[in-house]
Structure formats: structure tokens, C-alpha cells
mmCIF file of C-alpha atoms and ligand atoms in Angstrom:
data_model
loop_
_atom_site.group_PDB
_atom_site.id
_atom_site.type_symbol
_atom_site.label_atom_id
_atom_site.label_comp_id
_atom_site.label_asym_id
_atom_site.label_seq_id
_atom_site.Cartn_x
_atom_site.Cartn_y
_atom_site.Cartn_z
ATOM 1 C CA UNK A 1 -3.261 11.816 -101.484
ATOM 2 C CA UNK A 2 -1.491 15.224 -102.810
ATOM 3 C CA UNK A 3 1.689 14.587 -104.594
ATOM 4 C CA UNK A 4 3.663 18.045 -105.891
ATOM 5 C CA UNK A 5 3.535 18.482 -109.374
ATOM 6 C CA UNK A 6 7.550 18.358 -109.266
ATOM 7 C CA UNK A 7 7.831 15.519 -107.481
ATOM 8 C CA UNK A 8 5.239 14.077 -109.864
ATOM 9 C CA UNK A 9 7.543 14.865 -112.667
ATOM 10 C CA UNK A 10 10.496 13.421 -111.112
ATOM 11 C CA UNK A 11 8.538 10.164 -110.214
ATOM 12 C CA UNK A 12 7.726 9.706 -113.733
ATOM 13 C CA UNK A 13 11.563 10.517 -114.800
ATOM 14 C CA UNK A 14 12.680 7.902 -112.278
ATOM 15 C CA UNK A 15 10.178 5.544 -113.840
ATOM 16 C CA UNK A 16 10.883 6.764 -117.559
ATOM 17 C CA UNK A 17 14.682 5.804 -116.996
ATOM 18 C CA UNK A 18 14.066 2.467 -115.086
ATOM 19 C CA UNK A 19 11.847 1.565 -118.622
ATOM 20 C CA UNK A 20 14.785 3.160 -120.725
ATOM 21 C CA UNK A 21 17.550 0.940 -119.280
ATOM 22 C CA UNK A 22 15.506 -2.239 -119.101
ATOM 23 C CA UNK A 23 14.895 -1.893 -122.944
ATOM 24 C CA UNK A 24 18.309 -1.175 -123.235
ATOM 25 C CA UNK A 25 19.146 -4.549 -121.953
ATOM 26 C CA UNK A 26 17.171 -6.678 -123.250
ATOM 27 C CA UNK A 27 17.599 -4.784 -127.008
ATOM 28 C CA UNK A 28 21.624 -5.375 -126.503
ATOM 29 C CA UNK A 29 21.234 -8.897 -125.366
ATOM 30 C CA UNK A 30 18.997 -9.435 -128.381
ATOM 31 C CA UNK A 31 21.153 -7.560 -130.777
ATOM 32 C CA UNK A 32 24.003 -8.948 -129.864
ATOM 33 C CA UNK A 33 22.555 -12.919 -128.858
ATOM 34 C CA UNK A 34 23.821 -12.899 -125.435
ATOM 35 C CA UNK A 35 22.777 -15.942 -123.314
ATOM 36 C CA UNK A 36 23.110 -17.694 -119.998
ATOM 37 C CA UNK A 37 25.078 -20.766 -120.381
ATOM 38 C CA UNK A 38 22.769 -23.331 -121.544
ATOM 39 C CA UNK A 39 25.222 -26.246 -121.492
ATOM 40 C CA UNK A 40 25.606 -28.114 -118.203
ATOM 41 C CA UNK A 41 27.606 -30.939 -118.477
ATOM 42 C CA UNK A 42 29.555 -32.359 -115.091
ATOM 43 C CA UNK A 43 33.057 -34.290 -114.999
ATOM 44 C CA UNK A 44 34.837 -35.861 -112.424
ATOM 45 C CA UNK A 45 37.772 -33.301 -111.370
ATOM 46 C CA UNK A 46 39.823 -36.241 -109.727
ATOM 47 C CA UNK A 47 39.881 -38.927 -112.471
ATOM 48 C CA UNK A 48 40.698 -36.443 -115.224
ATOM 49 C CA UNK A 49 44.028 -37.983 -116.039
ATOM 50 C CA UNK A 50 41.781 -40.886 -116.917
ATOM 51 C CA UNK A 51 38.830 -39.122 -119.045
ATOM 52 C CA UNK A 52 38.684 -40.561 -122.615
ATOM 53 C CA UNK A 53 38.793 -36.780 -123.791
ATOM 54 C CA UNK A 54 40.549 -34.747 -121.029
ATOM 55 C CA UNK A 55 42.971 -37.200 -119.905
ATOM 56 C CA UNK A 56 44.450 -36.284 -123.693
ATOM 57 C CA UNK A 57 43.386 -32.584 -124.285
ATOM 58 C CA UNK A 58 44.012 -31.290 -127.550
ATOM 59 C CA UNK A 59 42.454 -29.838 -130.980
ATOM 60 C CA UNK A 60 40.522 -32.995 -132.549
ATOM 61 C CA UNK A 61 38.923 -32.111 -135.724
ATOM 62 C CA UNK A 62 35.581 -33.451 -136.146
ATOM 63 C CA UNK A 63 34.125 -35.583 -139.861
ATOM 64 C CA UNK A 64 32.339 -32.421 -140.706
ATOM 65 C CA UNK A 65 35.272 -30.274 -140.168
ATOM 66 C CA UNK A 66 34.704 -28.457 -137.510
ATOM 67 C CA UNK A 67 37.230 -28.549 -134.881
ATOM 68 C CA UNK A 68 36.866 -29.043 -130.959
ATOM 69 C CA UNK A 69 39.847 -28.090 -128.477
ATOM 70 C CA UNK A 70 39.906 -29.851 -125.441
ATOM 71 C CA UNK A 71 41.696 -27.861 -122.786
ATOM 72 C CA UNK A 72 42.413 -28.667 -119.276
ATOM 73 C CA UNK A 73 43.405 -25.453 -117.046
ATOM 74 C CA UNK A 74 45.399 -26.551 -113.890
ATOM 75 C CA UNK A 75 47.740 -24.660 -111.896
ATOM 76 C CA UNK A 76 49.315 -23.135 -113.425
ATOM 77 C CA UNK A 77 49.424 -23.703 -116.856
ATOM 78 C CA UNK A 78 47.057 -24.649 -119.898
ATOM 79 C CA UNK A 79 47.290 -28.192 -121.228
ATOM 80 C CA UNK A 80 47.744 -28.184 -124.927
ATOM 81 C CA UNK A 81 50.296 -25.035 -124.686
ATOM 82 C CA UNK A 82 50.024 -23.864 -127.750
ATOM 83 C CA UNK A 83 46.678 -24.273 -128.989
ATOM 84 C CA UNK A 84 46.267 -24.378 -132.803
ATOM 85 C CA UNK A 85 43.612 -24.368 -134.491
ATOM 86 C CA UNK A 86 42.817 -23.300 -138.169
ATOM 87 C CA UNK A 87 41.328 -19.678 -138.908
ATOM 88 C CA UNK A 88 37.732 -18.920 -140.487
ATOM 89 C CA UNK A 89 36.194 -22.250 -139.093
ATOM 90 C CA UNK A 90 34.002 -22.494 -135.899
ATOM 91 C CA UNK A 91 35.871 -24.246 -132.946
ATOM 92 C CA UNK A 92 34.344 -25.451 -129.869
ATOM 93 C CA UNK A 93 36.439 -24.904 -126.852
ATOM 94 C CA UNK A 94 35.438 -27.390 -124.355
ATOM 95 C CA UNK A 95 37.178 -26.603 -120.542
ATOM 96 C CA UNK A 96 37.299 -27.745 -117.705
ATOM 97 C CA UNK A 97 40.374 -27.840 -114.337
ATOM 98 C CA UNK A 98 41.049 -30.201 -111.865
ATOM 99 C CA UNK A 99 41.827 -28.311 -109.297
ATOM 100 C CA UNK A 100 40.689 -24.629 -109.060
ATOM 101 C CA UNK A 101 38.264 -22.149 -110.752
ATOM 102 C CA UNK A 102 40.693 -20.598 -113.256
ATOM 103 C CA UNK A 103 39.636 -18.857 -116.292
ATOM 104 C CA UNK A 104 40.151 -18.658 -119.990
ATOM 105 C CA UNK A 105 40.761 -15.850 -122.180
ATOM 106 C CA UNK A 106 41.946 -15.287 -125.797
ATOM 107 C CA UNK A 107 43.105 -11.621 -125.484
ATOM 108 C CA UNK A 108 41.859 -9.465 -128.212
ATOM 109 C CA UNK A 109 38.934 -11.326 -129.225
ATOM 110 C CA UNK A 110 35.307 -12.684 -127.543
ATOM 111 C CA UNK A 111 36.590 -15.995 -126.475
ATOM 112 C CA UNK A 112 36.286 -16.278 -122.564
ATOM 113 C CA UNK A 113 34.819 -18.448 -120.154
ATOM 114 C CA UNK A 114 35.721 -19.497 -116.536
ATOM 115 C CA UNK A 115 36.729 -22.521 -115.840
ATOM 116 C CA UNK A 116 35.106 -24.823 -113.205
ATOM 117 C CA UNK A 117 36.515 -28.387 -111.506
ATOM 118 C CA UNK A 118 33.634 -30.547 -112.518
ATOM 119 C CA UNK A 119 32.134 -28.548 -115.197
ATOM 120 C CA UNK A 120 32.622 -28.466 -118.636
ATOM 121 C CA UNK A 121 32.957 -24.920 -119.984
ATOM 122 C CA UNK A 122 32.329 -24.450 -123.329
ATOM 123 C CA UNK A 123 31.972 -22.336 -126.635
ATOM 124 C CA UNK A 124 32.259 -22.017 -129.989
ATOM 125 C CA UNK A 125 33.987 -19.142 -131.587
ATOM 126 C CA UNK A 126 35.411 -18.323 -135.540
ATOM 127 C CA UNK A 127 38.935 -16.723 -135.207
ATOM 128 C CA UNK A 128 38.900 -14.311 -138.852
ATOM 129 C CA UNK A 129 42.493 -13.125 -138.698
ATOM 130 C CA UNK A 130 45.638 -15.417 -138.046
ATOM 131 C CA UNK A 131 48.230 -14.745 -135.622
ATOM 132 C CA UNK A 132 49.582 -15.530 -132.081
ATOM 133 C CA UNK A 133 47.248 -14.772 -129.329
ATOM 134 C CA UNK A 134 47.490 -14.686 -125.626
ATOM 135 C CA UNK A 135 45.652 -16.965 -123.774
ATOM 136 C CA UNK A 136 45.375 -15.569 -120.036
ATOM 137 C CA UNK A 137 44.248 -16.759 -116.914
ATOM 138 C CA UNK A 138 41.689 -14.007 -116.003
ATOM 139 C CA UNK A 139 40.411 -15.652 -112.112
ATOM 140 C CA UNK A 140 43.016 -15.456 -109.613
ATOM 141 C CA UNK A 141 44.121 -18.861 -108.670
ATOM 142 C CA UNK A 142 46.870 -18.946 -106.874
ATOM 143 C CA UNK A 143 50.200 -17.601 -105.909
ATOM 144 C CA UNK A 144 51.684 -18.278 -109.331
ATOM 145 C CA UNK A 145 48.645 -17.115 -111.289
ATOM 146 C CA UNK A 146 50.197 -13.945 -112.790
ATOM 147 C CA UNK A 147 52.153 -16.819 -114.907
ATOM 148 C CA UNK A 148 49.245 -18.970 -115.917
ATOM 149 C CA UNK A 149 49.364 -17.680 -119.375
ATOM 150 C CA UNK A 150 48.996 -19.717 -122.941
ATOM 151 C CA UNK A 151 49.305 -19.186 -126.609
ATOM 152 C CA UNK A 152 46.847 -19.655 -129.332
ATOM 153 C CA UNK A 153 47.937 -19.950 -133.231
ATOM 154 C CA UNK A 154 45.469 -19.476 -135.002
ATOM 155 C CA UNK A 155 46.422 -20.854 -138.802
ATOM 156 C CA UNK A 156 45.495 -20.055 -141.929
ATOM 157 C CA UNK A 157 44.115 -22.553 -144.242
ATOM 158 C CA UNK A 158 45.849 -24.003 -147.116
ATOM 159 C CA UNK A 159 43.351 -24.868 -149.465
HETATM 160 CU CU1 LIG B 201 44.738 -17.923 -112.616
#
């Protein structure tokens, strides 16, 4: 079979760029430790109100000092509202809704995850600077979703 030399060339471009991007993605997601969620845990959407950790969301801080917020996004609001938790420590978000997928995003920084009914969403995450932050609702959800918003203090510590 005769293939032009130029479309040779462009074959090989084509080819060249296909091999280009695919290191480029899996260099960024190595570089930068991106991962598919690895944590599949499953929760009963309707007896939430009874769950030993989500019928009583809040920031629990753990004997080793790390801290785990327990937040339960329903419409149309975030339950604790605010959120504090203490700056320059890891804390584990752990989400989840009993109604619809909603999501959950601290505005300015990586924290973000969407929010499942039955599902436990969750991450850790080290806020460096304290401050007020904006906890949005980034999956639409409803009529009132535009005002599913939250707040996050983050603290510093007094030690
Ligand atoms: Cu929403």
C-alpha cells in the first residue's frame, strides 16, 4: 500500500500528539496525586436522623488530633452551618444528603466533592490560612439551590 509522504508525516503528527497528551495526563495526575475515589462506604439516606454520626453532624476531633467534620447536605442548606475547624491540621470531611445529589465546595481552596444520598463522600484537606470561607452548593438541586450556601471558619490555633 502507497501512503504520500505528507500524509505520512501528518499520520505520525496525529500519533506524536495522541502520545504527547497521554503523557501529559498521566505526568499531571502523578505530579499532582490525583485519584479516583477509593473510599466506598454506603448509608441509609432515610434513617439519617437516626445514624450514630450523621443524625448529629458536626466537627469531632479525634485522640490523635486530627479532626473529622461530619456534614449532612439537604435541601437546602448544610447541617453544621458554620463549620469550624482549626487551621494547619488535616480534617476529614465526611458527606453525605438525604435527599438529593448536592455538592460541596470550599471556595478558594481544593476542597470539593459531590454529595450522594447513600454514599459517604469524603476527604481530607489542611486549610494553611484562617478566615471565613464560602461553602457552596456546586450541583443544581433544586429550585432554591442558588441559596444552598455555608460558611467555613477556619481558626487559628492557640497554642
Ligand atoms: Cu444545590
Amino acid at each position: 500500500m502507497n501512503v504520500e509522504l505528507y500524509e505520512r508525516i501528518w499520520m505520525w503528527v496525529a500519533a506524536g500528539l495522541l502520545a504527547l497528551f497521554l503523557c501529559a495526563i498521566f505526568v499531571s495526575a502523578g505530579v499532582n496525586a490525583i485519584q479516583p475515589p477509593s473510599h466506598i462506604e454506603t448509608v441509609d439516606p432515610t434513617t439519617l436522623a437516626t445514624h450514630p454520626e450523621f443524625g448529629t453532624p458536626g466537627v469531632k476531633v479525634q485522640p490523635d488530633g486530627s479532626v473529622v467534620v461530619s456534614v449532612v447536605a439537604q435541601m437546602f442548606s448544610f447541617s453544621p452551618d458554620p463549620i469550624e475547624v482549626p487551621a494547619n491540621r488535616p480534617v476529614t470531611f465526611r458527606l453525605t444528603s438525604p435527599d438529593v445529589i448536592h455538592g460541596f465546595e470550599v471556595v478558594g481552596t481544593n476542597a470539593n466533592a459531590m454529595v450522594i444520598p447513600g454514599y459517604v463522600s469524603q476527604f481530607t484537606v489542611t486549610f494553611k490560612n484562617p478566615g471565613e470561607y464560602l461553602i457552596g452548593c456546586n450541583e443544581y438541586c433544586g429550585t432554591m439551590h442558588h441559596n444552598m450556601v455555608g460558611k467555613l471558619i477556619v481558626k487559628k490555633e492557640s497554642r
